[in-house]
Short mmCIF file of C-alpha atoms in Angstrom, two decimals:
data_model
loop_
_atom_site.label_atom_id
_atom_site.label_comp_id
_atom_site.label_asym_id
_atom_site.label_seq_id
_atom_site.Cartn_x
_atom_site.Cartn_y
_atom_site.Cartn_z
CA UNK A 1 8.66 17.83 -2.06
CA UNK A 2 9.21 15.74 -4.68
CA UNK A 3 7.90 12.45 -3.05
CA UNK A 4 9.45 8.89 -3.02
CA UNK A 5 11.43 8.30 -5.93
CA UNK A 6 11.88 5.02 -7.41
CA UNK A 7 13.97 3.46 -10.37
CA UNK A 8 13.58 2.27 -12.77
CA UNK A 9 9.54 2.06 -13.60
CA UNK A 10 10.05 -0.58 -15.70
CA UNK A 11 12.23 -3.42 -15.83
CA UNK A 12 12.25 -6.61 -18.25
CA UNK A 13 15.05 -8.85 -17.80
CA UNK A 14 15.65 -12.62 -18.06
CA UNK A 15 15.42 -15.07 -15.80
CA UNK A 16 18.71 -15.91 -14.16
CA UNK A 17 19.78 -12.22 -14.20
CA UNK A 18 20.36 -9.89 -11.23
CA UNK A 19 17.79 -7.02 -10.75
CA UNK A 20 18.22 -3.76 -8.66
CA UNK A 21 15.43 -1.54 -7.62
CA UNK A 22 16.01 2.10 -6.38
CA UNK A 23 14.12 4.30 -3.86
CA UNK A 24 14.65 7.69 -2.71
CA UNK A 25 12.20 8.21 0.27
CA UNK A 26 11.23 11.60 1.34
CA UNK A 27 13.51 13.76 3.17
CA UNK A 28 13.02 13.35 7.23
CA UNK A 29 11.21 10.47 6.81
CA UNK A 30 12.96 7.56 9.42
CA UNK A 31 10.46 4.85 7.98
CA UNK A 32 11.10 2.82 4.76
CA UNK A 33 9.16 0.18 3.52
CA UNK A 34 9.38 -2.40 0.26
CA UNK A 35 6.30 -3.97 -0.99
CA UNK A 36 5.25 -6.25 -3.82
CA UNK A 37 1.94 -6.18 -5.64
CA UNK A 38 0.43 -8.92 -7.58
CA UNK A 39 -2.93 -10.18 -8.63
CA UNK A 40 -2.94 -12.87 -6.47
CA UNK A 41 -1.46 -12.13 -3.42
CA UNK A 42 -2.29 -8.12 -2.98
CA UNK A 43 0.52 -5.86 -1.40
CA UNK A 44 2.68 -7.64 0.71
CA UNK A 45 5.52 -6.10 2.99
CA UNK A 46 8.68 -7.47 2.13
CA UNK A 47 10.88 -5.42 4.32
CA UNK A 48 10.65 -2.43 6.63
CA UNK A 49 14.03 -0.13 7.80
CA UNK A 50 13.78 2.43 10.70
CA UNK A 51 16.32 4.89 10.88
CA UNK A 52 18.33 2.76 8.10
CA UNK A 53 18.20 -0.31 10.04
CA UNK A 54 16.43 -3.25 9.04
CA UNK A 55 13.65 -4.29 11.89
CA UNK A 56 11.44 -7.00 10.07
CA UNK A 57 12.33 -8.86 6.42
CA UNK A 58 10.01 -11.45 7.37
CA UNK A 59 8.13 -10.76 4.36
CA UNK A 60 11.63 -11.11 2.28
CA UNK A 61 10.22 -14.41 -0.33
CA UNK A 62 13.58 -16.34 -0.04
CA UNK A 63 17.38 -15.69 0.01
CA UNK A 64 17.25 -14.59 -3.48
CA UNK A 65 15.82 -11.31 -2.30
CA UNK A 66 18.43 -8.88 -0.64
CA UNK A 67 17.63 -5.10 1.02
CA UNK A 68 19.90 -2.53 1.89
CA UNK A 69 19.60 1.32 3.08
CA UNK A 70 23.25 2.74 3.15
CA UNK A 71 21.82 5.96 4.25
CA UNK A 72 18.66 7.99 5.21
CA UNK A 73 18.13 8.80 1.28
CA UNK A 74 18.28 5.63 -0.66
CA UNK A 75 17.65 2.33 -0.40
CA UNK A 76 18.05 -0.53 -2.77
CA UNK A 77 16.28 -4.10 -3.29
CA UNK A 78 17.81 -6.62 -4.98
CA UNK A 79 16.65 -10.12 -6.88
CA UNK A 80 19.53 -12.63 -7.60
CA UNK A 81 18.85 -14.60 -9.32
CA UNK A 82 15.82 -13.34 -10.69
CA UNK A 83 12.50 -15.86 -11.66
CA UNK A 84 9.67 -15.47 -14.01
CA UNK A 85 7.42 -15.77 -10.19
CA UNK A 86 9.11 -12.62 -9.12
CA UNK A 87 7.24 -10.41 -11.83
CA UNK A 88 5.35 -8.03 -10.10
CA UNK A 89 4.82 -3.99 -9.17
CA UNK A 90 7.38 -3.28 -6.10
CA UNK A 91 6.76 -0.43 -4.09
CA UNK A 92 8.72 1.86 -1.90
CA UNK A 93 7.14 3.62 0.74
CA UNK A 94 8.43 5.74 3.50
CA UNK A 95 6.94 7.43 6.26
CA UNK A 96 7.79 10.12 9.17
CA UNK A 97 7.26 7.45 12.02
CA UNK A 98 6.42 3.90 11.30
CA UNK A 99 3.06 2.41 9.87
CA UNK A 100 1.04 4.55 12.25
CA UNK A 101 2.00 7.22 10.25
CA UNK A 102 1.16 7.93 6.70
CA UNK A 103 2.77 5.99 3.97
CA UNK A 104 3.73 7.85 1.14
CA UNK A 105 4.24 5.40 -1.86
CA UNK A 106 6.21 5.95 -4.88
CA UNK A 107 4.98 4.89 -8.10
CA UNK A 108 6.18 1.62 -8.46
CA UNK A 109 8.90 -0.40 -10.52
CA UNK A 110 6.97 -3.24 -12.51
CA UNK A 111 9.16 -5.78 -12.81
CA UNK A 112 8.80 -8.55 -15.82
CA UNK A 113 10.97 -11.34 -15.79
CA UNK A 114 11.16 -13.52 -19.05
CA UNK B 1 -3.54 -12.80 12.38
CA UNK B 2 -5.21 -9.64 11.28
CA UNK B 3 -7.47 -9.40 8.39
CA UNK B 4 -8.95 -6.98 6.46
CA UNK B 5 -11.70 -7.57 4.07
CA UNK B 6 -13.07 -5.50 0.93
CA UNK B 7 -15.97 -7.70 -0.03
CA UNK B 8 -16.42 -6.08 -3.33
CA UNK B 9 -14.01 -6.70 -5.77
CA UNK B 10 -15.19 -4.63 -8.60
CA UNK B 11 -18.21 -1.78 -8.51
CA UNK B 12 -19.41 0.22 -10.75
CA UNK B 13 -21.31 3.29 -10.49
CA UNK B 14 -22.59 6.31 -12.62
CA UNK B 15 -20.95 9.66 -12.46
CA UNK B 16 -23.06 11.93 -9.99
CA UNK B 17 -24.46 8.77 -8.03
CA UNK B 18 -23.48 8.11 -4.36
CA UNK B 19 -20.69 5.79 -3.57
CA UNK B 20 -19.78 3.30 -0.84
CA UNK B 21 -17.21 0.84 -0.41
CA UNK B 22 -17.16 -1.71 2.13
CA UNK B 23 -14.30 -2.65 4.60
CA UNK B 24 -14.16 -4.94 7.79
CA UNK B 25 -10.99 -5.54 9.73
CA UNK B 26 -10.44 -8.18 12.73
CA UNK B 27 -8.55 -6.69 15.60
CA UNK B 28 -8.78 -6.61 19.19
CA UNK B 29 -8.03 -3.35 20.28
CA UNK B 30 -8.54 0.22 18.76
CA UNK B 31 -7.78 -0.22 15.46
CA UNK B 32 -6.08 2.53 13.49
CA UNK B 33 -7.47 2.42 9.74
CA UNK B 34 -6.43 3.65 6.64
CA UNK B 35 -7.93 4.41 3.16
CA UNK B 36 -5.65 4.27 -0.03
CA UNK B 37 -6.42 4.90 -3.45
CA UNK B 38 -4.37 3.72 -6.64
CA UNK B 39 -4.82 5.28 -10.05
CA UNK B 40 -3.57 2.88 -12.49
CA UNK B 41 0.48 2.84 -13.12
CA UNK B 42 0.52 4.76 -9.73
CA UNK B 43 1.38 4.34 -6.35
CA UNK B 44 -1.31 4.57 -3.23
CA UNK B 45 -2.20 7.64 -2.19
CA UNK B 46 -3.73 8.24 1.20
CA UNK B 47 -7.77 9.07 1.47
CA UNK B 48 -7.87 9.38 4.97
CA UNK B 49 -7.22 8.11 8.35
CA UNK B 50 -8.70 7.08 12.01
CA UNK B 51 -6.50 7.01 14.78
CA UNK B 52 -8.99 7.74 17.50
CA UNK B 53 -11.85 10.44 18.07
CA UNK B 54 -14.39 11.57 16.24
CA UNK B 55 -15.88 8.11 14.29
CA UNK B 56 -16.91 9.95 10.85
CA UNK B 57 -13.11 10.94 8.99
CA UNK B 58 -13.14 13.58 6.51
CA UNK B 59 -10.41 13.03 3.54
CA UNK B 60 -9.19 14.31 0.32
CA UNK B 61 -11.37 14.45 -2.69
CA UNK B 62 -14.41 14.45 -0.99
CA UNK B 63 -14.26 11.31 0.47
CA UNK B 64 -15.60 10.42 4.31
CA UNK B 65 -15.46 6.96 6.22
CA UNK B 66 -17.35 5.90 9.42
CA UNK B 67 -15.74 3.76 11.80
CA UNK B 68 -18.24 1.57 13.38
CA UNK B 69 -16.53 -0.63 16.38
CA UNK B 70 -19.88 -2.66 16.90
CA UNK B 71 -19.74 -3.84 13.26
CA UNK B 72 -15.75 -4.02 12.71
CA UNK B 73 -16.08 -1.82 9.64
CA UNK B 74 -14.69 1.73 8.03
CA UNK B 75 -16.90 1.95 4.86
CA UNK B 76 -15.57 4.85 2.46
CA UNK B 77 -18.09 7.09 1.08
CA UNK B 78 -18.54 9.65 -1.30
CA UNK B 79 -22.28 11.62 -2.14
CA UNK B 80 -21.20 12.48 -5.87
CA UNK B 81 -18.77 10.36 -7.64
CA UNK B 82 -16.74 12.17 -10.47
CA UNK B 83 -15.52 10.30 -13.57
CA UNK B 84 -12.00 10.96 -11.89
CA UNK B 85 -12.32 8.73 -8.98
CA UNK B 86 -12.09 5.53 -10.99
CA UNK B 87 -9.41 3.82 -9.37
CA UNK B 88 -8.58 0.47 -6.83
CA UNK B 89 -9.35 1.76 -2.88
CA UNK B 90 -7.43 -0.01 -0.47
CA UNK B 91 -8.40 -0.38 2.91
CA UNK B 92 -5.64 -1.02 5.69
CA UNK B 93 -5.22 -1.76 9.38
CA UNK B 94 -2.83 -2.77 11.80
CA UNK B 95 -1.20 -6.31 11.69
CA UNK B 96 -2.48 -8.26 14.70
CA UNK B 97 1.39 -9.06 15.69
CA UNK B 98 2.01 -6.51 17.62
CA UNK B 99 4.21 -4.50 15.61
CA UNK B 100 3.92 -0.56 15.14
CA UNK B 101 4.44 -0.32 11.84
CA UNK B 102 2.91 -3.37 9.89
CA UNK B 103 -0.12 -2.59 7.86
CA UNK B 104 -2.21 -5.26 6.43
CA UNK B 105 -4.16 -4.05 3.47
CA UNK B 106 -7.46 -5.30 2.12
CA UNK B 107 -7.28 -6.84 -1.63
CA UNK B 108 -8.73 -3.90 -3.22
CA UNK B 109 -12.07 -2.41 -4.74
CA UNK B 110 -12.01 -1.68 -8.51
CA UNK B 111 -14.26 1.49 -9.15
CA UNK B 112 -15.29 1.88 -12.48
CA UNK B 113 -17.05 4.99 -13.08
CA UNK B 114 -19.97 5.34 -16.17
CA UNK B 115 -20.51 8.65 -17.82
#
């Protein structure tokens, strides 16, 4: 299995620009998680999808962040407009059945907003 | 709210020495607990998990962890550390909000292995 695939691996953009991060979960997994990792706050859950439906988006920082999962094999996290404080590593993870099951993490996207 | 505490931010050990990384959690019911490892530039990889049953759990790469309810701990151990074990280690437990999907991760322990 290819594992969870994320793209791009690195993104450098300027403040105010739109950023789109992409994730392909492991085939057959019905749960998808987006996390953000920073030195200050550690690993934070941004949003959780189950069977392509957003279940919990309480971790999304503000309206500038949005996430979609149009089908079982693809999800996007969009930041518009981006700000320097959004600089972080963003991880996508998938699991067979929610948080009680093992979450498989992608390699992450390192985002730098100048 | 649920909290997961990893008291040691950074630990340095010599190759071949034993290792114990500490994790404490606050959770009313019997938790399910995880240890993940993150190598530089990589995502997190599951080392082991505890759901129920035997309190001593074996994982990959020679790691084990012991669930101690009385101490609210789930410490990770390895009898002999290899240089390739240098990485950051995260303990995780369910969020106390009642969801069956949300995990709280500790802040991590960075392990350095000296030759």
